[in-house]
Amino acid sequence: MTSKESTSLTSEQLLDAYRSMKTIREFEERVNVEFTNGNIPGFVHLYTGQEAVAVGACIHLNDQDYISSTHRGHGHCIAKGCDVHGMMLEIMAKQGGLCAGKGGSMHIADMDKGMLGANAIVGGGPPITVGAAMTCKAKGQQQVSLCFTGDGGSNQGTTFEAMNLAVVLKLPVIFVFENNGYGEGTHASYAVGSPDIASRSEAFGMPAEKVDGTDFLAVEQAMKRAIDRARNGEGPSTIECDVVRFHGHFVGDAQLYRGENEIQDVRRKKDCLANFRRDLSNDIQQDEFEKIDSDVSDLIEGAVSNAMDAPPPLDSELETDVYVSYQ
Ligand SMILES: Cc1ncc(C[n+]2csc(CCOP(=O)(O)OP(=O)(O)O)c2C)c(N)n1
Ligand SMILES: [Mg+2]
């Protein structure tokens, strides 16, 4: 059976998935331009090429479920339902940003959406996610907690500890490894001991699947199985997604370490958005895709012009939001 035949998603949900993936793509391409034009402070890592993982992973989650993210987090935020205007304001360091314009690209969080935060610390997400899952389990709540981690992050001790604890405590956690083959400019064949992160997770005692992360339906269906296990009290799972990174590690990376024609090849053969449209061409009319493309373009244009016009955070707010107040 093909992925299309076995998905439980309706045509409406599939179109929503396309809208989210397209929003991520357009958001990232515009962030690339605005960063290059000097309109974004700090540092940005683009998610372009990996959209099917974020959207496939989040489509069966709801606002009460938790995710933690990475330094490459914009796609995870959008897939979890964060407001695109609030994100653009945040990335441009403006008032009204999701974290009041004081966090920036690598620190976007939105508790109302169960988005526990992007994270500049590689391997920082898994322990946070396990902590969230422990809380849910202790309170007898049904939420699932998911962490996105890269192939580089798969080598961190924090990731190992989190996987072990999740198995021992039978926590409702899903570890999603986005294996894009690179940690900064170092190829995984040099830096990751096993070519198969999924089997490493199995050694910790949890089921693990390896899927083509450029195939939205493959990710979505693996996730559904993992979420069902988690909600049924059967403990954690791993999904390793093979993906491609269309841009450099960060905006400005010259990528001299990538093979000749590598980037052109992955863009041509492994574009999850183009492949989604191709695979669903018998089910969804092209003009439906085109309508979404046009809506998304307007959304991003509006978010950028709104953020460009917005004022920066007030000096008087410099010391607020630094620590949580538990009162
Ligand atoms: C603990 C820690 N070590 C090193 C870094 C520097 N660093 C930032 S991103 C990165 C590579 C991460 O690779 P991967 O997990 O595969 O994610 P990708 O960038 O491919 O999405 C490194 C080493 C960091 N931010 N945190
Ligand atoms: Mg990587």
Coordinates of C-alpha atoms and ligand atoms in Angstrom, one line a residue:
M1 CA 0.0 0.0 0.0
T2 CA 1.3 3.5 -0.8
S3 CA 1.5 6.2 1.9
K4 CA -1.4 8.0 0.2
E5 CA -3.6 4.9 0.3
S6 CA -2.9 4.4 4.0
T7 CA -3.2 7.9 5.4
S8 CA -6.2 8.7 7.5
L9 CA -6.0 12.5 6.6
T10 CA -8.8 14.1 4.7
S11 CA -8.3 16.2 1.7
E12 CA -8.9 19.3 3.8
Q13 CA -6.2 18.2 6.3
L14 CA -3.8 17.5 3.4
L15 CA -4.4 21.0 2.1
D16 CA -3.8 22.4 5.6
A17 CA -0.5 20.5 5.7
Y18 CA 0.5 21.9 2.3
R19 CA -0.4 25.4 3.6
S20 CA 1.9 24.9 6.7
M21 CA 4.8 23.6 4.6
K22 CA 4.4 26.4 2.1
T23 CA 4.3 29.0 4.9
I24 CA 7.5 27.6 6.4
R25 CA 9.2 27.7 2.9
E26 CA 8.1 31.3 2.2
F27 CA 8.8 32.5 5.7
E28 CA 12.4 31.1 5.5
E29 CA 13.1 32.4 2.0
R30 CA 12.0 35.9 3.2
V31 CA 14.0 35.7 6.4
N32 CA 17.0 34.9 4.2
V33 CA 16.4 38.1 2.2
E34 CA 15.7 40.3 5.2
F35 CA 18.8 39.0 7.1
T36 CA 21.0 39.6 4.1
N37 CA 19.5 43.2 3.8
G38 CA 20.5 43.8 7.5
N39 CA 16.9 43.9 8.9
I40 CA 17.4 41.0 11.3
P41 CA 19.9 41.1 14.1
G42 CA 21.8 38.1 15.4
F43 CA 22.0 34.8 13.6
V44 CA 19.6 32.7 11.7
H45 CA 19.5 29.0 10.6
L46 CA 17.0 28.3 7.9
Y47 CA 14.8 25.2 7.9
T48 CA 14.1 25.2 4.1
G49 CA 14.0 21.6 2.7
Q50 CA 12.9 20.0 6.0
E51 CA 9.3 21.2 6.1
A52 CA 7.7 17.8 5.7
V53 CA 9.2 16.7 9.1
A54 CA 7.9 19.6 11.1
V55 CA 4.5 19.5 9.6
G56 CA 4.2 15.7 9.5
A57 CA 5.4 15.5 13.1
C58 CA 2.9 18.1 14.4
I59 CA -0.2 17.4 12.3
H60 CA -1.6 14.9 14.8
L61 CA -0.6 17.0 17.9
N62 CA -2.9 19.6 19.5
D63 CA -2.2 22.8 21.5
Q64 CA -1.9 20.9 24.8
D65 CA 0.9 18.6 23.4
Y66 CA 4.4 19.9 23.8
I67 CA 7.3 20.3 21.5
S68 CA 10.9 21.4 22.0
S69 CA 13.0 22.7 19.2
T70 CA 16.5 23.4 18.1
H71 CA 18.6 26.4 16.7
R72 CA 16.8 25.6 13.4
G73 CA 13.4 26.2 14.9
H74 CA 11.2 28.4 12.7
G75 CA 9.6 25.5 10.9
H76 CA 8.8 23.7 14.2
C77 CA 7.1 26.9 15.5
I78 CA 4.9 27.4 12.4
A79 CA 4.0 23.7 12.3
K80 CA 2.9 23.9 15.9
G81 CA 0.7 26.8 15.1
C82 CA 2.7 29.8 16.3
D83 CA 1.5 33.1 14.8
V84 CA 3.6 34.1 11.8
H85 CA 3.3 37.9 12.5
G86 CA 4.4 37.3 16.1
M87 CA 7.4 35.2 14.9
M88 CA 8.5 37.9 12.3
L89 CA 8.3 40.6 15.0
E90 CA 10.3 38.4 17.3
I91 CA 13.0 37.6 14.7
M92 CA 13.3 41.3 13.9
A93 CA 13.5 42.2 17.6
K94 CA 10.3 44.2 17.7
Q95 CA 7.6 44.9 20.3
G96 CA 4.7 42.4 19.9
G97 CA 7.1 39.6 19.1
L98 CA 6.2 36.2 20.6
C99 CA 8.8 36.7 23.3
A100 CA 8.4 40.5 23.4
G101 CA 11.1 40.9 20.8
K102 CA 13.8 40.0 23.3
G103 CA 14.5 36.4 22.3
G104 CA 15.1 36.4 18.6
S105 CA 15.3 33.5 16.1
M106 CA 16.9 30.9 18.5
H107 CA 14.6 31.6 21.5
I108 CA 11.1 31.7 20.1
A109 CA 8.7 30.0 22.6
D110 CA 4.9 30.1 22.8
M111 CA 3.4 28.3 25.8
D112 CA -0.2 28.8 24.5
K113 CA 0.8 26.5 21.6
G114 CA 2.8 24.0 23.6
M115 CA 6.0 25.3 22.0
L116 CA 8.6 25.0 24.7
G117 CA 11.2 26.9 22.8
A118 CA 13.8 26.9 20.2
N119 CA 17.2 26.2 21.8
A120 CA 20.7 27.4 20.9
I121 CA 22.1 24.5 22.9
V122 CA 22.6 21.4 20.7
G123 CA 21.0 18.5 22.6
G124 CA 19.2 21.0 24.9
G125 CA 15.7 20.0 23.8
P126 CA 15.5 16.3 24.8
P127 CA 15.8 16.8 28.6
I128 CA 13.3 19.6 28.5
T129 CA 10.9 17.4 26.7
V130 CA 11.4 14.5 29.1
G131 CA 10.7 17.0 32.0
A132 CA 7.5 18.1 30.3
A133 CA 6.4 14.4 29.8
M134 CA 7.2 13.6 33.5
T135 CA 5.0 16.5 34.6
C136 CA 2.1 15.2 32.3
K137 CA 2.5 11.7 33.5
A138 CA 2.6 12.7 37.2
K139 CA -0.6 14.7 36.7
G140 CA -2.3 11.9 34.9
Q141 CA -2.6 14.0 31.7
Q142 CA -2.7 12.6 28.2
Q143 CA -0.4 15.0 26.5
V144 CA 2.4 13.9 24.3
S145 CA 5.8 15.6 24.3
L146 CA 8.1 15.6 21.3
C147 CA 11.6 16.9 20.7
F148 CA 13.2 17.7 17.4
T149 CA 17.0 17.0 17.4
G150 CA 19.5 16.9 14.6
D151 CA 22.1 14.3 13.7
G152 CA 24.7 16.4 15.5
G153 CA 22.4 16.6 18.5
S154 CA 22.0 12.8 18.4
N155 CA 25.6 12.5 19.8
Q156 CA 25.0 14.7 22.9
G157 CA 25.0 13.1 26.3
T158 CA 21.9 15.0 27.2
T159 CA 20.1 13.2 24.4
F160 CA 21.2 9.8 25.7
E161 CA 20.2 10.6 29.2
A162 CA 16.8 11.8 28.1
M163 CA 16.2 8.7 25.9
N164 CA 17.2 6.4 28.8
L165 CA 15.0 8.1 31.3
A166 CA 12.0 8.2 28.9
V167 CA 12.3 4.4 28.5
V168 CA 12.8 3.7 32.2
L169 CA 9.8 5.9 33.2
K170 CA 7.8 4.9 30.2
L171 CA 7.1 8.5 29.3
P172 CA 4.9 9.7 26.5
V173 CA 7.8 11.2 24.5
I174 CA 8.7 11.1 20.8
F175 CA 12.2 11.7 19.7
V176 CA 12.3 13.0 16.2
F177 CA 15.8 13.1 14.7
E178 CA 16.2 15.2 11.6
N179 CA 19.2 13.7 9.9
N180 CA 20.2 16.2 7.3
G181 CA 23.7 14.8 7.1
Y182 CA 25.5 17.8 8.6
G183 CA 26.4 19.3 11.9
E184 CA 27.5 22.8 10.9
G185 CA 30.1 22.0 8.1
T186 CA 31.0 18.5 9.3
H187 CA 29.4 15.5 7.5
A188 CA 27.6 12.9 9.6
S189 CA 29.7 10.1 8.0
Y190 CA 32.7 11.7 10.0
A191 CA 30.9 12.8 13.1
V192 CA 28.1 10.2 13.8
G193 CA 29.4 6.8 14.8
S194 CA 26.4 4.9 13.5
P195 CA 24.9 5.6 10.1
D196 CA 21.6 4.7 11.7
I197 CA 20.4 6.8 14.6
A198 CA 17.1 4.8 14.8
S199 CA 18.9 1.6 15.7
R200 CA 20.9 3.5 18.4
S201 CA 17.6 4.5 19.9
E202 CA 16.4 0.9 19.8
A203 CA 19.4 0.0 21.9
F204 CA 17.9 2.3 24.6
G205 CA 14.8 0.1 24.6
M206 CA 12.3 1.9 22.5
P207 CA 10.8 1.2 19.1
A208 CA 12.3 3.3 16.3
E209 CA 11.5 3.9 12.7
K210 CA 13.6 5.4 9.9
V211 CA 11.6 7.3 7.3
D212 CA 12.2 9.5 4.2
G213 CA 11.8 12.9 5.8
T214 CA 11.1 14.5 2.5
D215 CA 7.9 12.4 2.2
F216 CA 5.3 14.2 4.3
L217 CA 3.0 11.1 4.3
A218 CA 5.7 8.8 5.5
V219 CA 6.5 11.1 8.4
E220 CA 2.9 11.7 9.3
Q221 CA 2.1 8.0 9.4
A222 CA 5.2 7.1 11.5
M223 CA 4.2 9.9 13.9
K224 CA 0.7 8.6 14.2
R225 CA 1.9 5.2 15.3
A226 CA 4.3 6.9 17.8
I227 CA 1.6 9.2 19.2
D228 CA -0.9 6.3 19.6
R229 CA 1.7 4.4 21.6
A230 CA 2.5 7.4 23.7
R231 CA -1.2 8.2 24.4
N232 CA -1.9 4.5 25.3
G233 CA 0.8 4.6 28.0
E234 CA 3.2 2.4 26.0
G235 CA 6.2 4.8 26.4
P236 CA 8.6 6.6 24.1
S237 CA 9.5 6.1 20.4
T238 CA 12.0 7.4 18.0
I239 CA 11.5 8.5 14.4
E240 CA 14.6 9.2 12.4
C241 CA 13.9 11.3 9.3
D242 CA 16.4 11.5 6.4
V243 CA 16.2 15.1 5.2
V244 CA 18.1 17.6 3.1
R245 CA 19.2 21.1 4.1
F246 CA 18.7 23.5 1.2
H247 CA 20.7 26.3 2.6
G248 CA 24.0 26.6 4.6
H249 CA 24.2 25.9 8.3
F250 CA 23.5 29.6 8.9
V251 CA 22.7 32.5 6.6
G252 CA 26.1 33.6 5.2
D253 CA 27.6 30.1 5.2
A254 CA 29.6 29.7 1.9
Q255 CA 29.1 25.9 2.1
L256 CA 32.5 25.2 0.5
Y257 CA 32.3 21.7 2.2
R258 CA 29.4 20.6 0.0
G259 CA 29.8 18.4 -3.0
E260 CA 29.8 19.7 -6.6
N261 CA 26.1 20.0 -7.7
E262 CA 25.0 18.6 -4.3
I263 CA 22.7 21.6 -3.5
Q264 CA 21.2 21.7 -7.1
D265 CA 20.6 17.9 -6.9
V266 CA 18.8 17.9 -3.6
R267 CA 16.7 20.9 -4.6
R268 CA 15.7 19.1 -7.8
K269 CA 15.0 15.6 -6.4
K270 CA 14.3 16.0 -2.8
D271 CA 12.0 19.0 -2.6
C272 CA 9.3 17.9 -0.2
L273 CA 6.8 20.5 -1.4
A274 CA 7.2 19.7 -5.1
N275 CA 7.0 16.0 -4.3
F276 CA 3.8 16.5 -2.2
R277 CA 2.2 18.2 -5.1
R278 CA 3.3 15.5 -7.5
D279 CA 2.2 12.6 -5.3
L280 CA -1.2 14.1 -4.6
S281 CA -1.9 15.4 -8.1
N282 CA -4.7 12.9 -8.6
D283 CA -6.4 14.0 -5.4
I284 CA -5.9 17.8 -5.2
Q285 CA -6.4 20.2 -8.1
Q286 CA -3.4 22.4 -9.0
D287 CA -5.5 25.6 -8.6
E288 CA -6.1 24.7 -5.0
F289 CA -2.4 24.6 -4.4
E290 CA -2.0 27.9 -6.3
K291 CA -4.7 29.6 -4.2
I292 CA -2.7 28.6 -1.0
D293 CA 0.5 29.8 -2.6
S294 CA -1.0 33.2 -3.1
D295 CA -2.5 33.4 0.4
V296 CA 0.8 32.5 1.9
S297 CA 2.7 35.0 -0.1
D298 CA 0.2 37.7 1.2
L299 CA 0.6 36.5 4.7
I300 CA 4.4 36.7 4.6
E301 CA 4.4 40.1 2.9
G302 CA 2.0 41.4 5.6
A303 CA 4.2 39.9 8.4
V304 CA 7.3 41.6 7.1
S305 CA 5.8 45.0 6.5
N306 CA 4.2 44.9 9.9
A307 CA 7.4 43.9 11.6
M308 CA 9.5 46.5 9.7
D309 CA 7.2 49.3 10.9
A310 CA 7.0 48.1 14.5
P311 CA 9.1 49.7 17.3
P312 CA 11.9 47.9 19.2
P313 CA 11.3 46.8 22.8
L314 CA 11.4 49.7 25.3
D315 CA 14.5 50.3 27.3
S316 CA 12.4 50.0 30.4
E317 CA 11.6 46.4 29.6
L318 CA 15.3 45.4 29.5
E319 CA 15.2 43.6 32.8
T320 CA 11.7 42.1 32.6
D321 CA 11.0 38.5 31.5
V322 CA 14.5 37.5 32.5
Y323 CA 13.3 35.2 35.3
V324 CA 10.0 33.5 35.7
S325 CA 7.9 34.9 38.5
Y326 CA 6.1 32.0 40.3
Q327 CA 3.8 34.4 42.3
Ligands
LIG1 C1 26.2 22.2 23.2 C2 26.5 22.9 21.9 N1 27.7 22.5 21.2 C3 28.0 23.1 20.0 C4 27.2 24.1 19.5 C5 27.5 24.7 18.2 N2 26.6 24.2 17.2 C6 25.5 24.9 16.8 S1 24.5 24.1 15.7 C7 25.6 22.9 15.6 C8 25.4 21.7 14.7 C9 24.1 20.9 15.0 O1 24.0 19.9 14.1 P1 22.6 19.1 14.0 O2 22.2 18.7 15.4 O3 22.8 18.1 13.0 O4 21.5 20.2 13.5 P2 21.4 20.9 12.1 O5 22.2 22.2 12.2 O6 21.9 20.0 11.1 O7 20.0 21.2 12.0 C10 26.7 23.0 16.5 C11 27.8 22.1 16.7 C12 26.0 24.4 20.3 N3 25.2 25.4 19.8 N4 25.7 23.8 21.4
MG2 MG 22.3 18.0 11.0

